[in-house]
XYZ file of C-alpha atoms in Angstrom:
764
model
C 69.753 80.439 97.175
C 67.744 79.162 100.135
C 64.061 80.025 99.868
C 63.314 78.982 103.443
C 61.575 81.469 105.600
C 63.745 82.600 108.465
C 61.336 81.338 111.073
C 61.208 77.751 109.719
C 63.465 75.053 111.032
C 66.235 73.936 108.700
C 68.220 70.728 108.786
C 72.002 70.678 108.744
C 71.925 69.337 105.144
C 69.586 72.120 103.995
C 71.849 74.802 105.490
C 74.945 73.131 103.996
C 73.346 72.915 100.531
C 72.294 76.575 100.734
C 75.843 77.650 101.645
C 77.450 75.545 98.890
C 75.031 76.908 96.296
C 75.524 80.497 97.484
C 79.340 80.415 97.304
C 79.396 78.536 93.965
C 77.092 81.194 92.494
C 79.396 83.984 93.794
C 82.920 82.580 93.307
C 84.763 85.927 93.125
C 83.295 87.713 96.149
C 84.041 87.710 99.876
C 81.159 87.955 102.351
C 81.055 88.589 106.081
C 78.731 86.449 108.171
C 76.162 89.219 108.554
C 75.807 89.517 104.752
C 75.631 85.718 104.341
C 72.842 85.464 106.941
C 70.941 88.284 105.245
C 71.277 86.819 101.720
C 70.232 83.322 102.824
C 67.567 84.593 105.249
C 69.170 82.839 108.223
C 67.492 84.787 111.030
C 67.004 82.387 113.925
C 69.826 81.882 116.418
C 70.038 78.046 115.996
C 70.266 78.356 112.183
C 73.002 81.009 112.460
C 75.025 78.917 114.925
C 74.767 75.832 112.704
C 75.752 77.903 109.638
C 78.836 79.241 111.472
C 79.837 75.703 112.427
C 79.411 74.514 108.830
C 81.437 77.407 107.379
C 84.198 76.622 109.885
C 84.227 73.009 108.635
C 84.166 74.159 104.986
C 87.167 76.414 105.644
C 88.950 73.524 107.343
C 88.259 71.315 104.312
C 89.507 74.098 101.965
C 86.138 74.471 100.213
C 86.075 78.025 101.604
C 88.907 80.359 102.413
C 88.713 82.794 105.304
C 90.050 86.323 104.700
C 89.338 87.543 108.263
C 87.668 86.241 111.427
C 84.151 86.503 109.970
C 84.681 86.812 106.185
C 84.607 83.884 103.750
C 84.885 83.254 100.016
C 85.001 80.242 97.712
C 88.477 78.711 97.555
C 89.319 78.795 93.841
C 93.022 78.098 94.225
C 94.752 74.988 92.927
C 96.711 72.537 95.062
C 99.969 73.855 93.534
C 101.003 77.430 94.400
C 104.017 79.713 94.334
C 105.269 81.989 97.088
C 107.994 82.645 99.646
C 109.515 80.147 102.067
C 110.152 81.284 105.643
C 112.551 79.163 107.681
C 112.367 79.264 111.492
C 114.981 78.139 114.024
C 112.267 76.206 115.935
C 111.413 74.136 112.841
C 108.018 75.799 112.302
C 108.747 76.719 108.701
C 106.012 78.299 106.618
C 104.981 79.038 103.049
C 103.671 82.556 102.289
C 101.448 82.446 99.153
C 101.960 85.186 96.551
C 98.329 86.264 96.912
C 98.913 87.325 100.522
C 96.662 84.649 102.038
C 97.431 82.902 105.327
C 100.860 81.226 105.826
C 100.883 77.408 105.604
C 103.067 75.135 107.753
C 105.960 73.280 106.062
C 107.634 70.499 108.051
C 111.425 70.248 107.775
C 111.156 66.866 106.025
C 109.021 68.558 103.327
C 111.185 71.695 102.869
C 113.566 70.387 100.158
C 116.315 72.357 102.013
C 114.712 75.672 101.004
C 116.241 78.650 102.797
C 114.602 81.710 104.295
C 113.263 84.044 101.615
C 113.561 81.559 98.707
C 110.789 81.631 96.106
C 109.289 78.159 95.987
C 106.539 76.079 94.442
C 104.545 73.949 96.872
C 101.870 71.322 96.743
C 99.254 71.280 99.502
C 99.066 67.947 101.307
C 95.859 66.056 102.006
C 94.486 67.332 105.322
C 94.735 64.835 108.171
C 91.845 64.859 110.605
C 92.374 67.355 113.443
C 95.707 68.484 111.929
C 96.682 71.875 110.556
C 97.039 72.533 106.840
C 100.485 71.531 105.484
C 102.430 72.153 102.284
C 105.369 70.365 100.657
C 108.046 72.227 98.674
C 108.187 70.687 95.191
C 110.584 73.139 93.514
C 112.907 75.993 94.465
C 112.232 78.660 91.843
C 114.690 81.321 92.941
C 117.248 81.511 95.735
C 116.929 84.614 97.953
C 120.695 84.878 98.232
C 123.837 82.953 97.442
C 126.177 84.463 100.053
C 126.137 83.824 103.801
C 127.972 85.200 106.819
C 129.212 83.268 109.818
C 132.269 82.057 111.672
C 134.737 79.545 110.282
C 135.672 76.263 111.873
C 138.750 74.845 110.208
C 139.460 71.138 110.807
C 142.226 68.910 109.478
C 140.519 67.894 106.218
C 137.781 70.468 105.649
C 136.221 73.658 106.974
C 132.685 74.741 107.870
C 130.858 78.049 107.954
C 128.591 78.175 111.020
C 125.839 80.766 110.608
C 124.682 82.685 113.702
C 120.923 82.403 113.210
C 120.779 78.587 113.507
C 118.107 78.320 110.829
C 120.065 76.338 108.264
C 119.526 72.593 108.294
C 123.244 71.965 107.650
C 126.448 73.981 107.942
C 128.202 75.023 104.732
C 131.187 72.853 103.775
C 134.232 74.714 102.414
C 137.110 72.894 100.678
C 140.415 73.922 102.266
C 141.618 75.231 98.897
C 138.755 77.766 98.954
C 139.405 79.238 102.434
C 141.236 82.376 101.298
C 143.509 82.164 104.369
C 140.604 81.961 106.830
C 141.169 80.430 110.276
C 138.905 79.118 113.026
C 136.746 81.881 114.573
C 137.268 84.250 111.669
C 134.114 86.002 110.500
C 133.723 85.271 106.790
C 131.450 85.791 103.797
C 130.939 82.559 101.831
C 129.422 82.114 98.364
C 127.512 78.885 97.627
C 129.020 76.871 94.767
C 126.909 73.692 95.180
C 123.287 73.676 96.424
C 121.714 70.603 98.051
C 120.231 68.112 95.578
C 119.250 64.432 95.468
C 122.908 63.410 95.879
C 124.150 66.105 98.301
C 122.498 67.109 101.580
C 125.030 69.818 102.378
C 125.830 73.079 100.659
C 129.365 73.652 99.445
C 130.884 77.114 99.266
C 133.986 79.233 98.884
C 135.200 82.147 100.995
C 134.612 85.496 99.314
C 135.941 87.719 102.094
C 137.465 87.443 105.564
C 135.913 90.167 107.733
C 138.131 89.747 110.797
C 138.205 87.933 114.123
C 135.038 87.076 116.018
C 134.251 89.939 118.432
C 136.275 92.620 116.614
C 134.106 95.700 116.116
C 134.772 96.186 112.387
C 134.321 92.492 111.682
C 130.988 92.402 113.533
C 129.596 95.546 111.889
C 130.644 94.325 108.429
C 129.113 90.924 109.235
C 125.742 92.572 109.979
C 125.865 94.404 106.635
C 126.938 91.290 104.720
C 124.217 89.225 106.419
C 121.587 91.506 104.849
C 123.359 91.695 101.505
C 124.315 95.328 102.142
C 127.673 96.615 100.839
C 130.410 97.385 103.375
C 132.896 98.692 100.788
C 132.420 101.332 98.097
C 133.296 100.146 94.561
C 136.500 101.853 93.402
C 135.158 102.672 89.915
C 132.189 104.532 91.475
C 134.484 106.480 93.814
C 136.762 107.306 90.867
C 133.753 108.653 88.923
C 132.771 110.817 91.907
C 136.313 112.137 92.285
C 136.201 113.426 88.697
C 133.251 115.733 89.505
C 134.666 119.207 90.124
C 131.774 120.688 92.091
C 132.556 124.099 90.631
C 129.585 126.470 90.285
C 129.717 127.967 86.805
C 128.488 131.321 85.529
C 125.772 129.403 83.656
C 124.624 127.753 86.911
C 124.298 131.194 88.524
C 122.424 132.602 85.533
C 119.875 129.754 85.577
C 119.188 129.865 89.323
C 117.603 132.082 91.946
C 120.280 133.635 94.151
C 119.823 133.223 97.920
C 123.463 133.754 98.902
C 122.699 137.009 100.716
C 119.673 135.662 102.646
C 120.223 134.350 106.201
C 120.475 130.554 105.839
C 121.487 127.823 108.290
C 121.566 124.054 108.702
C 120.386 122.350 111.925
C 121.541 118.740 112.327
C 122.789 116.146 114.863
C 126.269 116.871 116.260
C 127.862 113.955 114.363
C 126.252 114.678 110.959
C 128.500 115.156 107.937
C 125.967 115.204 105.103
C 123.841 118.349 105.361
C 121.079 117.855 102.820
C 118.640 120.509 104.043
C 118.916 124.177 105.056
C 116.407 126.854 106.075
C 116.449 130.523 105.121
C 114.217 133.309 106.447
C 113.713 137.014 105.822
C 110.917 139.575 106.233
C 109.575 140.810 102.876
C 108.482 144.362 102.089
C 104.849 143.189 102.000
C 105.092 142.148 105.663
C 105.142 138.397 104.955
C 107.876 135.974 106.019
C 109.790 134.292 103.230
C 110.947 130.854 104.377
C 113.137 128.817 102.037
C 113.471 125.045 102.413
C 116.710 124.390 100.501
C 117.627 120.827 99.575
C 120.977 119.623 98.193
C 120.678 119.423 94.401
C 121.980 115.860 94.074
C 120.351 115.240 90.682
C 122.450 118.086 89.196
C 125.572 115.979 89.843
C 124.172 112.429 89.655
C 122.705 111.914 86.205
C 120.284 109.094 85.444
C 121.907 105.751 84.511
C 125.428 107.029 85.263
C 127.753 104.675 87.143
C 127.122 106.630 90.376
C 123.362 106.512 89.813
C 123.337 102.746 89.231
C 125.153 102.187 92.538
C 122.746 104.578 94.296
C 119.737 102.676 92.901
C 121.185 99.401 94.148
C 121.693 100.796 97.680
C 118.502 102.941 97.636
C 119.282 104.351 101.091
C 122.117 105.178 103.462
C 122.407 102.731 106.353
C 122.977 104.010 109.888
C 124.637 101.501 112.181
C 125.455 102.451 115.770
C 129.022 103.558 115.069
C 129.052 104.351 111.348
C 127.119 105.446 108.285
C 127.224 103.441 105.067
C 126.319 106.162 102.576
C 124.185 105.802 99.474
C 126.500 108.159 97.552
C 130.323 108.256 97.443
C 131.900 110.337 100.220
C 133.063 113.104 97.860
C 129.438 113.786 96.911
C 127.583 113.191 100.175
C 130.028 114.894 102.550
C 131.560 117.547 100.302
C 130.130 118.552 96.891
C 126.389 118.136 97.634
C 126.500 118.765 101.389
C 125.247 122.275 102.319
C 128.354 123.148 104.332
C 128.668 126.552 106.032
C 130.360 129.452 104.217
C 130.394 127.544 100.912
C 128.294 128.328 97.846
C 126.073 125.351 97.054
C 123.474 124.357 94.489
C 120.031 123.585 95.912
C 116.506 122.693 94.859
C 114.246 124.881 96.979
C 110.623 125.322 98.009
C 110.135 129.026 98.782
C 107.129 129.951 100.949
C 105.625 133.328 101.699
C 103.593 133.129 104.905
C 102.033 135.414 107.472
C 102.560 135.355 111.240
C 99.967 132.559 111.539
C 102.003 130.399 109.095
C 99.240 130.627 106.476
C 100.898 130.151 103.066
C 100.016 133.018 100.738
C 102.312 132.053 97.879
C 104.993 129.480 97.158
C 107.203 128.378 94.285
C 109.736 125.705 93.435
C 113.141 126.834 92.178
C 116.686 125.715 91.504
C 118.824 128.007 93.642
C 122.325 128.835 94.805
C 122.732 129.335 98.561
C 125.454 130.033 101.118
C 124.804 128.746 104.643
C 125.751 131.322 107.296
C 126.004 128.846 110.117
C 125.985 125.149 110.896
C 123.922 124.544 114.060
C 123.525 121.345 116.050
C 120.120 120.649 117.602
C 121.395 121.221 121.125
C 122.614 124.761 120.294
C 119.260 125.811 118.845
C 117.412 124.168 121.751
C 119.537 126.091 124.260
C 118.916 129.378 122.398
C 115.136 128.770 122.383
C 115.079 127.904 126.088
C 117.262 130.938 126.944
C 114.508 133.044 125.391
C 111.621 131.527 127.332
C 110.621 128.432 125.330
C 109.661 125.413 127.442
C 110.357 122.215 125.555
C 107.345 120.053 124.711
C 104.698 122.604 125.672
C 104.166 123.704 122.069
C 104.346 127.415 122.919
C 106.689 129.823 121.094
C 109.006 132.282 122.827
C 107.289 135.313 124.402
C 107.622 138.687 122.606
C 111.181 140.027 122.494
C 112.181 142.152 125.508
C 113.688 145.598 125.053
C 117.061 145.078 123.412
C 115.862 141.980 121.531
C 116.278 138.269 122.012
C 119.485 136.760 123.432
C 121.893 134.932 121.152
C 123.332 134.979 117.642
C 120.624 134.939 114.920
C 118.053 134.622 117.710
C 115.261 136.520 115.968
C 115.455 134.347 112.834
C 115.565 131.047 114.753
C 112.786 132.058 117.167
C 110.606 133.152 114.221
C 111.202 129.812 112.475
C 110.266 128.020 115.717
C 107.088 130.087 116.104
C 105.970 129.414 112.514
C 106.817 125.708 112.850
C 104.652 125.458 115.973
C 101.709 126.998 114.096
C 102.174 124.434 111.308
C 102.430 121.601 113.828
C 99.265 122.666 115.670
C 97.353 122.826 112.360
C 98.606 119.358 111.413
C 97.380 117.794 114.644
C 94.091 119.651 114.388
C 93.701 118.047 110.963
C 94.106 114.553 112.452
C 97.845 113.725 112.373
C 98.811 111.034 114.890
C 101.064 112.117 117.790
C 103.798 109.508 118.066
C 106.924 111.120 119.572
C 109.119 108.029 119.786
C 112.484 108.092 121.520
C 115.585 106.686 119.796
C 118.142 104.479 121.502
C 121.681 105.866 121.106
C 125.171 104.797 122.200
C 128.341 106.711 122.925
C 131.268 104.599 121.693
C 135.011 104.877 122.300
C 137.700 104.935 119.591
C 137.559 101.110 119.309
C 133.775 101.135 118.826
C 133.054 99.796 122.329
C 129.862 101.286 123.830
C 130.489 103.309 126.990
C 127.001 104.808 127.424
C 123.490 103.858 126.374
C 120.601 106.361 126.431
C 117.377 107.493 124.761
C 117.417 110.532 122.485
C 114.173 112.490 122.631
C 112.951 114.763 119.862
C 112.920 118.329 121.245
C 111.564 121.639 119.917
C 114.692 122.247 117.790
C 114.215 118.872 116.046
C 110.515 119.572 115.521
C 111.312 123.000 114.024
C 113.273 121.377 111.186
C 110.860 118.436 110.837
C 107.821 120.698 110.378
C 109.315 122.642 107.461
C 110.499 119.413 105.814
C 106.983 117.968 106.094
C 105.561 121.164 104.613
C 107.945 121.036 101.622
C 107.261 117.331 101.012
C 103.493 117.813 101.151
C 103.527 120.941 98.967
C 105.512 119.457 96.082
C 103.342 116.302 96.166
C 100.181 118.418 95.928
C 101.655 120.412 93.046
C 101.741 117.240 90.901
C 98.763 115.324 92.288
C 96.124 118.068 92.287
C 95.140 118.799 88.693
C 92.137 120.442 86.966
C 89.085 118.226 86.461
C 89.448 115.950 83.447
C 93.274 115.942 83.570
C 95.403 113.021 84.783
C 98.185 113.743 87.282
C 101.719 112.986 86.128
C 103.735 110.122 87.608
C 105.377 110.784 90.986
C 106.641 108.500 93.756
C 104.528 109.148 96.874
C 105.226 108.233 100.465
C 102.035 106.413 101.438
C 100.722 105.164 104.782
C 97.543 103.109 104.967
C 94.839 103.274 107.651
C 95.442 101.141 110.778
C 94.456 97.482 110.796
C 90.789 97.494 111.991
C 91.218 94.222 113.922
C 94.275 95.571 115.765
C 92.457 98.851 116.470
C 89.579 96.913 118.029
C 92.090 94.923 120.108
C 93.599 98.251 121.250
C 90.146 99.597 122.183
C 89.315 96.481 124.211
C 92.732 96.648 125.855
C 92.640 100.320 126.954
C 89.117 99.950 128.406
C 90.760 97.948 131.217
C 92.713 101.099 132.164
C 89.610 103.281 132.063
C 90.228 104.856 128.637
C 87.818 105.131 125.711
C 88.628 105.070 122.028
C 86.721 105.192 118.740
C 87.460 102.532 116.150
C 84.750 103.509 113.665
C 83.954 106.617 111.656
C 86.152 108.757 109.434
C 89.954 108.568 109.313
C 90.096 111.939 111.084
C 87.750 110.819 113.859
C 89.832 107.703 114.547
C 93.161 109.588 114.588
C 91.726 112.318 116.869
C 90.454 109.619 119.229
C 93.897 107.953 119.136
C 95.578 111.300 119.936
C 93.158 111.875 122.824
C 94.103 108.447 124.169
C 97.852 109.155 123.879
C 97.382 112.554 125.590
C 95.291 110.999 128.383
C 97.871 108.347 129.248
C 100.893 110.723 129.016
C 102.952 110.579 132.203
C 100.971 107.599 133.588
C 102.389 104.200 134.475
C 100.676 102.624 131.472
C 101.894 105.219 128.911
C 104.643 103.106 127.306
C 102.419 100.060 127.297
C 99.546 101.833 125.489
C 101.936 103.544 123.037
C 103.473 100.160 122.181
C 100.103 98.504 121.550
C 98.883 101.530 119.542
C 102.028 101.496 117.399
C 101.416 97.829 116.557
C 98.048 98.752 115.065
C 99.750 101.107 112.587
C 100.649 100.017 109.055
C 104.144 100.507 107.592
C 104.767 103.520 105.358
C 106.175 102.769 101.892
C 106.779 104.263 98.437
C 104.357 103.965 95.522
C 103.226 105.877 92.445
C 99.652 104.913 93.433
C 98.690 107.513 96.009
C 96.436 106.643 98.967
C 97.584 109.487 101.225
C 99.545 109.368 104.479
C 97.368 108.367 107.432
C 99.876 109.124 110.214
C 100.528 112.670 108.972
C 96.897 113.228 107.869
C 98.102 114.391 104.437
C 96.154 113.511 101.279
C 99.351 113.868 99.238
C 102.871 113.368 100.528
C 106.246 112.536 99.000
C 109.931 112.507 99.966
C 111.794 115.497 98.540
C 114.057 116.654 101.380
C 116.828 114.021 101.728
C 118.283 113.090 98.305
C 121.766 112.533 99.775
C 120.544 109.569 101.816
C 117.315 108.377 100.096
C 116.994 107.463 96.421
C 113.223 108.221 96.148
C 114.007 111.891 96.876
C 116.445 111.929 93.950
C 113.732 110.412 91.715
C 111.295 113.120 92.850
C 113.865 115.874 92.124
C 114.408 114.552 88.594
C 110.698 114.295 87.819
C 109.899 117.740 89.219
C 112.702 119.254 87.106
C 111.433 117.400 84.041
C 107.854 118.593 84.602
C 108.985 122.180 85.283
C 110.629 122.079 81.861
C 107.377 120.906 80.228
C 108.258 117.196 80.083
C 105.670 114.440 79.637
C 104.579 112.083 82.399
C 107.166 109.409 83.238
C 106.538 105.657 82.874
C 104.396 104.587 85.829
C 105.399 100.895 85.809
C 109.114 101.709 85.789
C 108.779 104.068 88.755
C 106.521 101.667 90.681
C 109.225 99.014 90.324
C 111.788 101.473 91.711
C 109.398 102.379 94.554
C 108.998 98.716 95.535
C 112.778 98.240 95.492
C 113.302 101.358 97.658
C 110.634 100.205 100.155
C 112.301 96.783 100.381
C 115.784 98.279 100.851
C 114.480 100.657 103.527
C 113.208 97.628 105.472
C 116.519 95.772 105.022
C 118.454 98.840 106.242
C 116.187 99.123 109.303
C 116.791 95.441 110.128
C 120.561 95.933 109.878
C 120.359 99.047 112.082
C 118.310 97.081 114.627
C 120.873 94.265 114.645
C 123.727 96.723 115.233
C 121.797 98.133 118.218
C 121.226 94.596 119.558
C 124.932 93.820 119.186
C 126.028 96.984 121.018
C 123.430 96.358 123.721
C 124.824 92.893 124.413
C 128.413 94.191 124.225
C 127.533 96.977 126.681
C 126.006 94.491 129.161
C 128.636 91.731 128.721
C 130.618 92.761 131.839
C 127.473 93.221 133.938
C 126.370 89.566 134.188
C 125.004 88.904 137.694
C 124.013 92.531 138.337
C 120.440 93.401 139.320
C 118.449 96.268 137.750
C 115.018 97.856 137.900
C 113.243 97.236 134.586
C 109.827 97.090 132.984
C 108.244 94.505 130.699
C 108.568 95.764 127.120
C 107.278 92.712 125.237
C 105.434 89.450 125.833
C 105.768 86.388 123.614
C 104.833 82.741 124.014
C 108.534 81.930 124.494
C 109.408 84.595 127.094
C 109.215 88.104 128.485
C 111.220 91.031 127.064
C 112.355 93.483 129.740
C 113.917 96.924 129.293
C 116.306 98.179 131.995
C 115.127 101.582 133.276
C 118.631 102.949 133.844
C 120.192 102.325 130.412
C 117.284 101.083 128.202
C 119.018 97.821 127.254
C 116.495 95.089 126.444
C 116.843 91.382 127.134
C 114.597 88.373 127.497
C 113.539 86.209 130.411
C 113.085 82.832 128.642
C 110.042 80.736 129.523
C 112.349 78.035 130.897
C 113.362 80.440 133.686
C 109.753 81.093 134.768
C 109.717 77.832 136.689
C 107.278 78.659 139.509
C 104.082 77.914 137.572
C 102.459 76.843 134.310
C 101.977 80.056 132.311
C 99.375 80.681 129.590
C 100.129 83.301 126.944
C 97.204 85.725 126.589
C 98.075 87.301 123.230
C 95.044 89.596 123.177
C 95.866 91.199 126.542
C 99.683 91.089 126.217
C 100.320 89.057 129.348
C 101.351 85.684 130.763
C 99.074 84.290 133.472
C 100.047 81.535 135.922
C 97.480 78.744 136.124
C 98.000 77.749 139.734
C 98.923 80.968 141.521
C 97.400 83.429 139.007
C 100.480 85.622 138.954
C 100.389 87.841 135.879
C 103.252 89.266 133.823
C 101.733 92.240 131.953
C 103.279 94.476 129.289
C 104.517 97.622 131.065
C 104.837 96.048 134.561
C 107.809 97.019 136.746
C 110.140 94.085 137.487
C 113.581 93.503 139.007
C 115.854 91.545 136.706
C 119.272 89.958 136.988
C 121.557 89.787 133.938
C 122.018 86.052 133.319
C 123.779 85.681 129.956
C 125.224 87.967 127.277
C 125.900 86.060 124.042
C 127.661 88.556 121.774
C 127.873 86.148 118.829
C 124.097 85.560 118.762
C 123.311 89.146 119.881
C 121.210 87.755 122.736
C 120.798 89.157 126.224
C 119.120 86.866 128.771
C 117.685 87.999 132.109
C 116.096 86.209 135.026
C 113.520 87.654 137.413
C 115.508 88.727 140.495
C 114.082 87.680 143.859
C 110.387 86.953 144.134
C 107.837 89.578 143.195
C 105.086 86.953 143.283
C 102.529 86.726 146.121
C 102.734 83.720 148.404
C 100.207 81.103 147.307
C 97.069 80.944 149.394
C 95.865 77.635 150.784
C 92.691 77.823 148.686
C 94.557 78.429 145.478
C 97.277 75.851 145.776
C 96.951 73.590 148.737
C 99.547 73.675 151.487
C 102.663 73.486 149.362
C 104.652 76.438 147.907
C 105.999 76.207 144.370
C 109.484 74.729 144.144
C 112.122 77.330 143.280
C 114.792 76.764 140.626
C 113.175 73.576 139.363
C 114.069 72.746 135.785
C 111.486 72.875 133.008
C 111.522 72.738 129.242
C 109.748 74.958 126.743
C 106.455 73.503 125.592
C 105.338 73.663 122.004
C 102.180 75.631 122.860
C 104.116 78.422 124.550
C 103.213 77.369 128.088
C 105.508 76.358 130.955
C 104.947 73.683 133.550
C 107.012 73.118 136.659
C 108.430 69.595 136.834
C 107.589 67.681 139.958
């Protein structure tokens, strides 16, 4: 360690030696620059600047590794590493190390024909001066998948599968004997039979399934599912097993369960729902408290662990919701009939029963297997109308006023209005405790009988939706706490939790710097509660303003993704210390796992194997992400299909995303999103300002900012690639001043190519 006094001058060699010694003596620790300066007594400005420059060089030379902008540690890794290969259509492939460190560039010539998602071994290449770090694939350890989706091109002697994402180095060759009757422009699923090797550059495959003609709705939806490895058919043996389940409620079932058949109970769901996995009951008790029952379909009663139905459910892990269809986790007989809490039918449930006062303070609760009978199936719109008919104003957070003489209007009005009032108390307490207020809208389509979209709109969560959501959150939190909170000295039993980490500090700081420009303040330091309250204050302040969507988008990007784990860290967004998923076992496998474990523990069972359940949690988190990607692709497809006959039309829009390769714009009227490619911004040379979410013209200083209003013209709608291209309609740019640009205006409609650094220059 350097013994120099801070005030003495130090040579570059002395500083370098001190740094090398310091990191070699502390090989397993990371240090930020402030700590390094303190430990080495670097106190003068020149010494600090020279030290920063040296650490930058050491990181470049791989002696140090940088874990954030100002944090370094000794690089103890070898030149050979394992990880995941990511293939990009633009050729900028990368290697993601298993340890989560920074991605490393892999040139196409060094990729060994690895495909996106493959597990690979790489060797790091010697660093060329002033060049980025590069890796070379030396072995493909495990293929991410062996089936691909695309369109067929059948020639005289052979056939090809052309994949839509354009990220495969070569098309897949299919011998004509392996076509399974496929013809040109058929959508097909192809299995690889021969991978590239030293003697073969191309992949060879055989057709597994013909999905239909290019552009047919069923073919396209099945292609999206197959692309993500999601099933589009239900295995017959699993359906047969489900069909053998009688669903009859026996005398023994009734004897072992609490009976709620005579208590007012209802389901509240979207109008097109078929699987009703949650119901609410309410009644006033003799002690003056409200008894509210959150009743959940008892899937684990019918689906036993390791049964054929269970194994298929594990594989799927979640139901998938495409625009025009649901691909269920469970066979239809179970999800839509036996387990579904249908009205006027006796059903088995697993229930959390609360006793609460008028302030929604929980006085007592218990968990019970029950039998229920739903009195009524409501859709959200019906309940919303009933609430509003009785004086509720949506979004204001206030319950209905006291009942007039003669009572509230509408069937079961008193019960529903009481549930709404209690839910609003719970919601207010949650936000007071630091929950983050993100009320995101969902894009929806109305489709005709052929699956063609006829209307595109945003669905907003109203008071009726929030009523149900609040009681589901309460049930999920309560059962998680019942397992996690144990007497001192005892270990909690294994349970899958739904966890959500704190926001990324760097992204939070970027958000703070960004909103200052609009006159808003925000805390990025302090307790979790202080940060979330500051974030809520920001979201409240910008509500209804021009910049609202822009700030919400940037704030959302700072948030981490929620996932499943047996290692609890709490749920930041909800401000819950303990949270799980208990309320949707028909469509989410983690809920079924939670039901089984709770039943086991209620019966005095020992703690389940943590490693086994963590593995299941990781699988469920991965499958949730895959399902979301498929859902997103189905929305993109329907968006492009909806806009296909509107090419040339002009719309008011706003900028919804900025990237180095173009501007994403969302049409105000129908919420369809497309991109203005950089090649079409031909009036200037634009720099991408990633930190401030804008493109800025060098010559005329015109700025395209996230959230700005623009007029766009629909230029192209490529259904096959699910791409919608816009151009900026007319000129919204100011005329160039003489000082800024000389006497000449920019040439309109001049051609220009995309530059590798994300900037555009007009060709002269």
